[in-house]
PDB file of N, CA and C in Angstrom:
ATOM      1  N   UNK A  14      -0.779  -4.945   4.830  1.00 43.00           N
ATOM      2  CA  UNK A  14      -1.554  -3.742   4.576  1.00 43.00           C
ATOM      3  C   UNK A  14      -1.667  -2.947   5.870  1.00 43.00           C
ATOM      4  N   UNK A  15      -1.672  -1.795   6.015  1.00 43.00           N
ATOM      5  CA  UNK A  15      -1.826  -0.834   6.840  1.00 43.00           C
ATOM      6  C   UNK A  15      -3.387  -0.592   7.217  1.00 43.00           C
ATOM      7  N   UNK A  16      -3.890  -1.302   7.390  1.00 47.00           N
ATOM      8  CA  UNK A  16      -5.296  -1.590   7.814  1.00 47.00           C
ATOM      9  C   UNK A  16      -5.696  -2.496   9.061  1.00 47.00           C
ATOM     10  N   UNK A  17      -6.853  -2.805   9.715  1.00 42.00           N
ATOM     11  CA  UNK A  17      -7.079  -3.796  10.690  1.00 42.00           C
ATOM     12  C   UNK A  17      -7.144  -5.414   9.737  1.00 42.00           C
ATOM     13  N   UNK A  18      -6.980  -6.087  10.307  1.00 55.00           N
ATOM     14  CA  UNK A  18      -7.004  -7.404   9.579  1.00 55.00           C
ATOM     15  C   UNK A  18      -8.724  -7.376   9.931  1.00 55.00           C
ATOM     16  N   UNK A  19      -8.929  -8.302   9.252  1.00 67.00           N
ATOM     17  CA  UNK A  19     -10.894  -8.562   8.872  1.00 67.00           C
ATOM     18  C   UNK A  19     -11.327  -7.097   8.439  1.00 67.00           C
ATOM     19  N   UNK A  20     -11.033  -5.827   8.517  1.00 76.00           N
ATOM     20  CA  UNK A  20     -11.593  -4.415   7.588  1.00 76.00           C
ATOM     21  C   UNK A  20     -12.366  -4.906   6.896  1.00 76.00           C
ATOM     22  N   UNK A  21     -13.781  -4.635   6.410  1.00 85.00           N
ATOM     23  CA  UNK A  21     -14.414  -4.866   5.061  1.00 85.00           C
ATOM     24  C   UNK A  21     -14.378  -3.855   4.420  1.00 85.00           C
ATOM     25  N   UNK A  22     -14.116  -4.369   3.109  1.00 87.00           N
ATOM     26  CA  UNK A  22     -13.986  -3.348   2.124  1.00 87.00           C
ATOM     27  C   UNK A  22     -14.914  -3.947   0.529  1.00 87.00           C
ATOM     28  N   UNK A  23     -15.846  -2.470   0.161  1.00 92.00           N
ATOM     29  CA  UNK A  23     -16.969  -2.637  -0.601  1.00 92.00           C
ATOM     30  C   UNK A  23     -16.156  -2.298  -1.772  1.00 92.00           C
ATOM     31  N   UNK A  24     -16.544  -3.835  -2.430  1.00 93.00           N
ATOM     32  CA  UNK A  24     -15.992  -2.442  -4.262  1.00 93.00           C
ATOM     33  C   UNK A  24     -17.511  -1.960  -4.994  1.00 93.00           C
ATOM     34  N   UNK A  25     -17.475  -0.805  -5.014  1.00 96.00           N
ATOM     35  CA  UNK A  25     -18.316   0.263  -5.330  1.00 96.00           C
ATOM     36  C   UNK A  25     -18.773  -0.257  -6.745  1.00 96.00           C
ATOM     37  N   UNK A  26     -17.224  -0.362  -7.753  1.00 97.00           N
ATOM     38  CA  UNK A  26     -17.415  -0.141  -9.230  1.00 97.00           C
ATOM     39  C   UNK A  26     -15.952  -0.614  -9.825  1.00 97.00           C
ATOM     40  N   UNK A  27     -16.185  -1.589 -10.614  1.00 96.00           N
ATOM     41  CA  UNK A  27     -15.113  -2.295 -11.593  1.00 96.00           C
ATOM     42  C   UNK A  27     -15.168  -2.269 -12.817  1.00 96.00           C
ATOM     43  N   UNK A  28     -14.256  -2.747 -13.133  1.00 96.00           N
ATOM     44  CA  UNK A  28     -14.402  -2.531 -15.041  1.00 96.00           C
ATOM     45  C   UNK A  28     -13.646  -3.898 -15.221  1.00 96.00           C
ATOM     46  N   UNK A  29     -13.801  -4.799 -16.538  1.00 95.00           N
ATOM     47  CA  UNK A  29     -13.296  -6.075 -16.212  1.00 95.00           C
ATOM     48  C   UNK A  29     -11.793  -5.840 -17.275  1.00 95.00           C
ATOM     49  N   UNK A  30     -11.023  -6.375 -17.243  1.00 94.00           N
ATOM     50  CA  UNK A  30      -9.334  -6.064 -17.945  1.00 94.00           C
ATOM     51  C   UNK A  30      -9.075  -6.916 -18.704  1.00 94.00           C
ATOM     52  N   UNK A  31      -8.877  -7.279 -20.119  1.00 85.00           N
ATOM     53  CA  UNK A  31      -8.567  -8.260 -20.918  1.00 85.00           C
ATOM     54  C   UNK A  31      -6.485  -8.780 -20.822  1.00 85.00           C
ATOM     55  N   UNK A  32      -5.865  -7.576 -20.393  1.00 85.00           N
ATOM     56  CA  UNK A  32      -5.038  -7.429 -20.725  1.00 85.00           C
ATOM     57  C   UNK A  32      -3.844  -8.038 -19.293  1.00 85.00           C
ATOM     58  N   UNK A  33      -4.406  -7.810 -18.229  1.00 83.00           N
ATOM     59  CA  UNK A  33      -3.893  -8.639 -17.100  1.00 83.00           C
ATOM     60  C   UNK A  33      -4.010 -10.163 -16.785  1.00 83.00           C
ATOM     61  N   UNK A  34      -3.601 -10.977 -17.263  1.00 82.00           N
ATOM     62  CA  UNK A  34      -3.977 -12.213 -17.295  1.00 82.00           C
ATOM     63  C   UNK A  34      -2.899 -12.960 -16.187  1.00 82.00           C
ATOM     64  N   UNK A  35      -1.826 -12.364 -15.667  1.00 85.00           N
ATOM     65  CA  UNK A  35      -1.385 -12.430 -14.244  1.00 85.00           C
ATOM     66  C   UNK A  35      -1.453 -12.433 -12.817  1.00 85.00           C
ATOM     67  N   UNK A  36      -2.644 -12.373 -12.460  1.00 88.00           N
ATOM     68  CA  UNK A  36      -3.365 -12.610 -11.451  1.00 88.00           C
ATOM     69  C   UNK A  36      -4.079 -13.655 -11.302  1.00 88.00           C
ATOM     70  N   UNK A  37      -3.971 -14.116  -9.707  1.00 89.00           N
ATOM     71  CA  UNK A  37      -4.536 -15.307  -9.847  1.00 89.00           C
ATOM     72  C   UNK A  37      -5.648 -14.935  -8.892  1.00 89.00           C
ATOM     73  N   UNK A  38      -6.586 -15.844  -8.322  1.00 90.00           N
ATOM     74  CA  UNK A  38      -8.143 -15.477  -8.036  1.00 90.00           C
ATOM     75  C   UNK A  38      -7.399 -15.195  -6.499  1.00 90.00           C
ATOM     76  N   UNK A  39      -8.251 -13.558  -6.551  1.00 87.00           N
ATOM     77  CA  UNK A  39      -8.266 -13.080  -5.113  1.00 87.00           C
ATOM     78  C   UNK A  39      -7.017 -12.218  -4.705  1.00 87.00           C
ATOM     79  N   UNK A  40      -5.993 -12.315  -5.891  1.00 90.00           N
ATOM     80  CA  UNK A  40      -4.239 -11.793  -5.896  1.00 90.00           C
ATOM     81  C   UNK A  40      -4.687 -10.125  -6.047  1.00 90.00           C
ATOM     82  N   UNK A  41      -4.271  -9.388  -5.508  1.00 90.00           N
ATOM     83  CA  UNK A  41      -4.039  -7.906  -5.715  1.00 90.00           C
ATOM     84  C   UNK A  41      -2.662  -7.669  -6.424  1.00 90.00           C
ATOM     85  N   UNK A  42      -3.187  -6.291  -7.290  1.00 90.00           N
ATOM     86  CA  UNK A  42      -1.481  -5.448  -7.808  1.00 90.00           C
ATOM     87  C   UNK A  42      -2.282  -4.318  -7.831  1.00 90.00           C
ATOM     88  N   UNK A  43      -1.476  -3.174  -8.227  1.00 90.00           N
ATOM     89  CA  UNK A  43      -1.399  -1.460  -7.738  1.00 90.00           C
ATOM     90  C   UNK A  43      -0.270  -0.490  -8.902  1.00 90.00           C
ATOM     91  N   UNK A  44      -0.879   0.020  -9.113  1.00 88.00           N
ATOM     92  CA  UNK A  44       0.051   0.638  -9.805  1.00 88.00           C
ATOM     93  C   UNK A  44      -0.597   2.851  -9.286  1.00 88.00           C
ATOM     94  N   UNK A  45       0.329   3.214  -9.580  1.00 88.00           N
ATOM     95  CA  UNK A  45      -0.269   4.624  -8.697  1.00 88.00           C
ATOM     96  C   UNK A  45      -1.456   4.680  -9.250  1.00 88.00           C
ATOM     97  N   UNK A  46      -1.987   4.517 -10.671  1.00 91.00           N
ATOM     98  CA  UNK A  46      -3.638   4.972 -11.136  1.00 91.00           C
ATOM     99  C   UNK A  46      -4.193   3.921 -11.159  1.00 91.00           C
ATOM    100  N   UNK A  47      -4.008   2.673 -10.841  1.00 91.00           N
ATOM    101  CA  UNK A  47      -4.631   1.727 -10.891  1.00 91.00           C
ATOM    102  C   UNK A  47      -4.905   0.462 -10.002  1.00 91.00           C
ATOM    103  N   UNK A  48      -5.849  -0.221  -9.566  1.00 92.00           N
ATOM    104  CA  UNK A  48      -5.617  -1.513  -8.386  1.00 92.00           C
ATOM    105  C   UNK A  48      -6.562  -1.948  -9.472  1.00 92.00           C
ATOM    106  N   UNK A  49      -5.779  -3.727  -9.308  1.00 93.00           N
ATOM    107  CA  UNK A  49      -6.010  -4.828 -10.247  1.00 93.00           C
ATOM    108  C   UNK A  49      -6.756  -6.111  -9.241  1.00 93.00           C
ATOM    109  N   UNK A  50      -7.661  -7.008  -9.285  1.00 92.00           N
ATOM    110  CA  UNK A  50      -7.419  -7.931  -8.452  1.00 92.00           C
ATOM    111  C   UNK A  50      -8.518  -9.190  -9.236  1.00 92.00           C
ATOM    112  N   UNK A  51      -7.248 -10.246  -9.355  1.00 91.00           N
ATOM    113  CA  UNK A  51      -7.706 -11.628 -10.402  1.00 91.00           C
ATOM    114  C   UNK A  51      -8.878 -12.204  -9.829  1.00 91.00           C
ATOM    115  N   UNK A  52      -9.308 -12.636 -10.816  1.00 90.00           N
ATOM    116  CA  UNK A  52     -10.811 -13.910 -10.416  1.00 90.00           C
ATOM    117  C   UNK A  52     -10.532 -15.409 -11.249  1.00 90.00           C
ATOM    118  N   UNK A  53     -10.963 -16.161 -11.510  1.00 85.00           N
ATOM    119  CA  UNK A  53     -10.707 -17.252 -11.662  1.00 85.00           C
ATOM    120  C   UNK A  53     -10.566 -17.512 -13.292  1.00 85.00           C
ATOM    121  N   UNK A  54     -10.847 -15.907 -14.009  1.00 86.00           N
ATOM    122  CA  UNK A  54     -10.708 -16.434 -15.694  1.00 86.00           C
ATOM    123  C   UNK A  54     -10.030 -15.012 -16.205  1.00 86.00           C
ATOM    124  N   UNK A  55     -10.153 -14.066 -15.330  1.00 88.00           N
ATOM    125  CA  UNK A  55      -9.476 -12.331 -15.877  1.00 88.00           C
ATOM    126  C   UNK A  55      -9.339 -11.739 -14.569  1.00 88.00           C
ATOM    127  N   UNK A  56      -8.982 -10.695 -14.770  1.00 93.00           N
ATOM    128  CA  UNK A  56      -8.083  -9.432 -13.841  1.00 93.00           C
ATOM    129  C   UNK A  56      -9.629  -8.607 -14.082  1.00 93.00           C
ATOM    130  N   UNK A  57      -9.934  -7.711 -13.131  1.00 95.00           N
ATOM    131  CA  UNK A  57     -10.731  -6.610 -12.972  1.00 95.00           C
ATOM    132  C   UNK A  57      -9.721  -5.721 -12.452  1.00 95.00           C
ATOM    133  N   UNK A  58     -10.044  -4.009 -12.765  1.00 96.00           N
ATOM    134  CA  UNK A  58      -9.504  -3.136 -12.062  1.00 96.00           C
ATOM    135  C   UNK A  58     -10.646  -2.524 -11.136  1.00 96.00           C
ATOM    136  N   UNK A  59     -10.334  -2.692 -10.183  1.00 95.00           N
ATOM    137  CA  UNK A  59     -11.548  -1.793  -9.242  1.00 95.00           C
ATOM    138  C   UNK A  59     -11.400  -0.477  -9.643  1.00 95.00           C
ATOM    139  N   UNK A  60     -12.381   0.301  -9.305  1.00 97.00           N
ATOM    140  CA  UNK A  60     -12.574   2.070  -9.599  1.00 97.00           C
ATOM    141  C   UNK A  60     -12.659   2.599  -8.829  1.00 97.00           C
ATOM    142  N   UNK A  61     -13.684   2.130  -7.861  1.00 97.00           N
ATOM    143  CA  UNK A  61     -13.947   3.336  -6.372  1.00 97.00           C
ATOM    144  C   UNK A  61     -14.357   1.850  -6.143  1.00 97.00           C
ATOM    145  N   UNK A  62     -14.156   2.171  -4.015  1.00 95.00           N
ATOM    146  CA  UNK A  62     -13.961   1.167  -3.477  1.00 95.00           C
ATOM    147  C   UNK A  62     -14.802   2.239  -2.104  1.00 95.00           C
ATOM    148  N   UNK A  63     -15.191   1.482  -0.938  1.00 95.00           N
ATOM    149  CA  UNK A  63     -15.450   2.426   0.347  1.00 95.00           C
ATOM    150  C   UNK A  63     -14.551   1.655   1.534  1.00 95.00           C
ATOM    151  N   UNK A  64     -13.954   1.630   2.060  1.00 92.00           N
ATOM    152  CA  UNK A  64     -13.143   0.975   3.229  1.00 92.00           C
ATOM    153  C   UNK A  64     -14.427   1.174   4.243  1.00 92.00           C
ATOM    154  N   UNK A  65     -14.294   0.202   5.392  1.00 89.00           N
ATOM    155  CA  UNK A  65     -15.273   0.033   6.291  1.00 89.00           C
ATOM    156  C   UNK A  65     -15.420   1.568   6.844  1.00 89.00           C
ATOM    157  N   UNK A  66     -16.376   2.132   7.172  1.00 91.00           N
ATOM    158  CA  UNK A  66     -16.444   3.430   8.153  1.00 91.00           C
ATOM    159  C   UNK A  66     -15.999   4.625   7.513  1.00 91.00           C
ATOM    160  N   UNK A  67     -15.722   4.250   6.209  1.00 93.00           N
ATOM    161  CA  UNK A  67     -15.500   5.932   5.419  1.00 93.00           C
ATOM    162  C   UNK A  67     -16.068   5.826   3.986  1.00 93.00           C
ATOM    163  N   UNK A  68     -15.797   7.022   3.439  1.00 96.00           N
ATOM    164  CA  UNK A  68     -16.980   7.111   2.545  1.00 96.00           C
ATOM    165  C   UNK A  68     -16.283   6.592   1.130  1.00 96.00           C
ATOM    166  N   UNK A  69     -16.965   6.364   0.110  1.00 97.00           N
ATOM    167  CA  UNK A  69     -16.518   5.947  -1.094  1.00 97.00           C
ATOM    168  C   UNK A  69     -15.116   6.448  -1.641  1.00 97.00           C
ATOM    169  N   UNK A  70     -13.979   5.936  -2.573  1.00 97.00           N
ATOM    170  CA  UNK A  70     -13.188   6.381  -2.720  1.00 97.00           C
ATOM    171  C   UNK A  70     -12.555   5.876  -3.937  1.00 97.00           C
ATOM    172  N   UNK A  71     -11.471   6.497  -4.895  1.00 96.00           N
ATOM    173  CA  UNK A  71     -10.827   6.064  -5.999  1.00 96.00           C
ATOM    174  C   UNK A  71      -9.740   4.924  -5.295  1.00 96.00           C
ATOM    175  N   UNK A  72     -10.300   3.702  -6.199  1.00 94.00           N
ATOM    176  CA  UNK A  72      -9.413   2.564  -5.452  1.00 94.00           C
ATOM    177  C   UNK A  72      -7.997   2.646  -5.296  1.00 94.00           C
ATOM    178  N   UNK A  73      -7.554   3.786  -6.827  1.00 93.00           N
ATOM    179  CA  UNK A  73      -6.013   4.128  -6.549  1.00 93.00           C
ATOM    180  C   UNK A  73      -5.372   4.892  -5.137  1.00 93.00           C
ATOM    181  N   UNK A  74      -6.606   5.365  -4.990  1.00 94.00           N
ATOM    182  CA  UNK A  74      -6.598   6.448  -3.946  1.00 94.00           C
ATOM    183  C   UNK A  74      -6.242   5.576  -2.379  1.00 94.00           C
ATOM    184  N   UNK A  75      -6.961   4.846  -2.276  1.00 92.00           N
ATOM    185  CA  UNK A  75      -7.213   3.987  -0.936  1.00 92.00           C
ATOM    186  C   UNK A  75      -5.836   2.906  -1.182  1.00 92.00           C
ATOM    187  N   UNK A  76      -5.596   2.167  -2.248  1.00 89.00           N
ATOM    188  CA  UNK A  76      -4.275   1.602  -2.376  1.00 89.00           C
ATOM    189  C   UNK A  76      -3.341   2.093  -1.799  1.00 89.00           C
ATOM    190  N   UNK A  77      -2.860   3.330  -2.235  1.00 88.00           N
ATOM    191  CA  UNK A  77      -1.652   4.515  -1.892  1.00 88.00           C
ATOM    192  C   UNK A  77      -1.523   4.512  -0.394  1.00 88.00           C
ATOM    193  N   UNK A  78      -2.865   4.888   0.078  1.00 88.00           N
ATOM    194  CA  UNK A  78      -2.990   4.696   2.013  1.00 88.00           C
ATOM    195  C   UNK A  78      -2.811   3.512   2.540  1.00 88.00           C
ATOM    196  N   UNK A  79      -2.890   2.424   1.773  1.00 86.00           N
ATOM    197  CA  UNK A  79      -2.837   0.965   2.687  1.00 86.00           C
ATOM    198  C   UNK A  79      -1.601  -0.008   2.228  1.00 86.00           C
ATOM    199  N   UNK A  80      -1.348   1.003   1.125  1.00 82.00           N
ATOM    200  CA  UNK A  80       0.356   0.385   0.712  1.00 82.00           C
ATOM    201  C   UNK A  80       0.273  -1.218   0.253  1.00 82.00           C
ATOM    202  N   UNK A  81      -0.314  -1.399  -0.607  1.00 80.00           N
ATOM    203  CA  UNK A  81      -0.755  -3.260  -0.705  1.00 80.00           C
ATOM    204  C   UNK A  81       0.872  -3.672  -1.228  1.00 80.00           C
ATOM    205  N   UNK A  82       1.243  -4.396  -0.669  1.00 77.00           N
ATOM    206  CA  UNK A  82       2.268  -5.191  -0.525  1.00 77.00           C
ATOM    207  C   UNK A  82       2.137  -6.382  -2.213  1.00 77.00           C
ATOM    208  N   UNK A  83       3.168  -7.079  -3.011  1.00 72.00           N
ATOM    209  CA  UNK A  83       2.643  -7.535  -3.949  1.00 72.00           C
ATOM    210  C   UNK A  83       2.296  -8.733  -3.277  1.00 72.00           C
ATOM    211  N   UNK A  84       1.207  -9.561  -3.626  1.00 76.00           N
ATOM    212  CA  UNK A  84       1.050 -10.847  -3.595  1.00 76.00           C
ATOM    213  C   UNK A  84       0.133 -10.820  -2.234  1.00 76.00           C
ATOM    214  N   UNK A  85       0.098  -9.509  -2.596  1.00 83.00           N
ATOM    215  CA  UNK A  85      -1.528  -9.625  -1.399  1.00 83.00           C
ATOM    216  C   UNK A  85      -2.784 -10.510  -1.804  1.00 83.00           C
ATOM    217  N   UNK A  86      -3.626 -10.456  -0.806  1.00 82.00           N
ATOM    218  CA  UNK A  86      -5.087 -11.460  -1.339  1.00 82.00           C
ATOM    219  C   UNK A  86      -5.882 -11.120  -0.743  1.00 82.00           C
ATOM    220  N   UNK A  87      -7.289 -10.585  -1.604  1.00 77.00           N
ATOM    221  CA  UNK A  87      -8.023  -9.891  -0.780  1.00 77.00           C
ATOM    222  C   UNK A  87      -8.983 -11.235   0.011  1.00 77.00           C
ATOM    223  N   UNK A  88      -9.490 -11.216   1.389  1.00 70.00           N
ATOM    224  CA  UNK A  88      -9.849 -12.382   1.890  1.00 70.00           C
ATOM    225  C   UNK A  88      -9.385 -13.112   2.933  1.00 70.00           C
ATOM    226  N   UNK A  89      -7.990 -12.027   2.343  1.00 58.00           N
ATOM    227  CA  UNK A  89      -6.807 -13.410   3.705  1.00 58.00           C
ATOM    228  C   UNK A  89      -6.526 -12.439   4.727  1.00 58.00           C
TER     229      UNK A  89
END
């Protein structure tokens, strides 16, 4: 990711996804309108997210800038 390693990043607002069942806990995916990231029983899509030191943002939005690589993990 095009970010500092340790960055904290707030998720603002999620919605939970019945339909992603490919993720595994903590795994990121991206699609241009969408960032996905698994938990231990479903996929959530984040909505708005705030990266450390800036202000709230559409998670698709902040994806696009940090370029998530597949098989990212948020944590690591």
């Amino acid at each position: 990711m095009d970010h500092l390693p340790g960055e904290r990043l707030k998720v603002v607002s999620a919605r939970p996804v019945a339909d992603r069942t490919d993720l595994g806990p903590g795994l990121l995916a991206a699609t241009k309108k969408a960032v996905y990231v698994g938990t231990g029983s479903h996929a959530v899509e984040l909505t708005w997210v705030r990266p450390q030191g800036k202000k709230p943002m559409l998670a698709a939005d902040w994806a696009r800038g940090v370029r998530i690589a597949e098989g990212e993990r948020l944590g690591a």
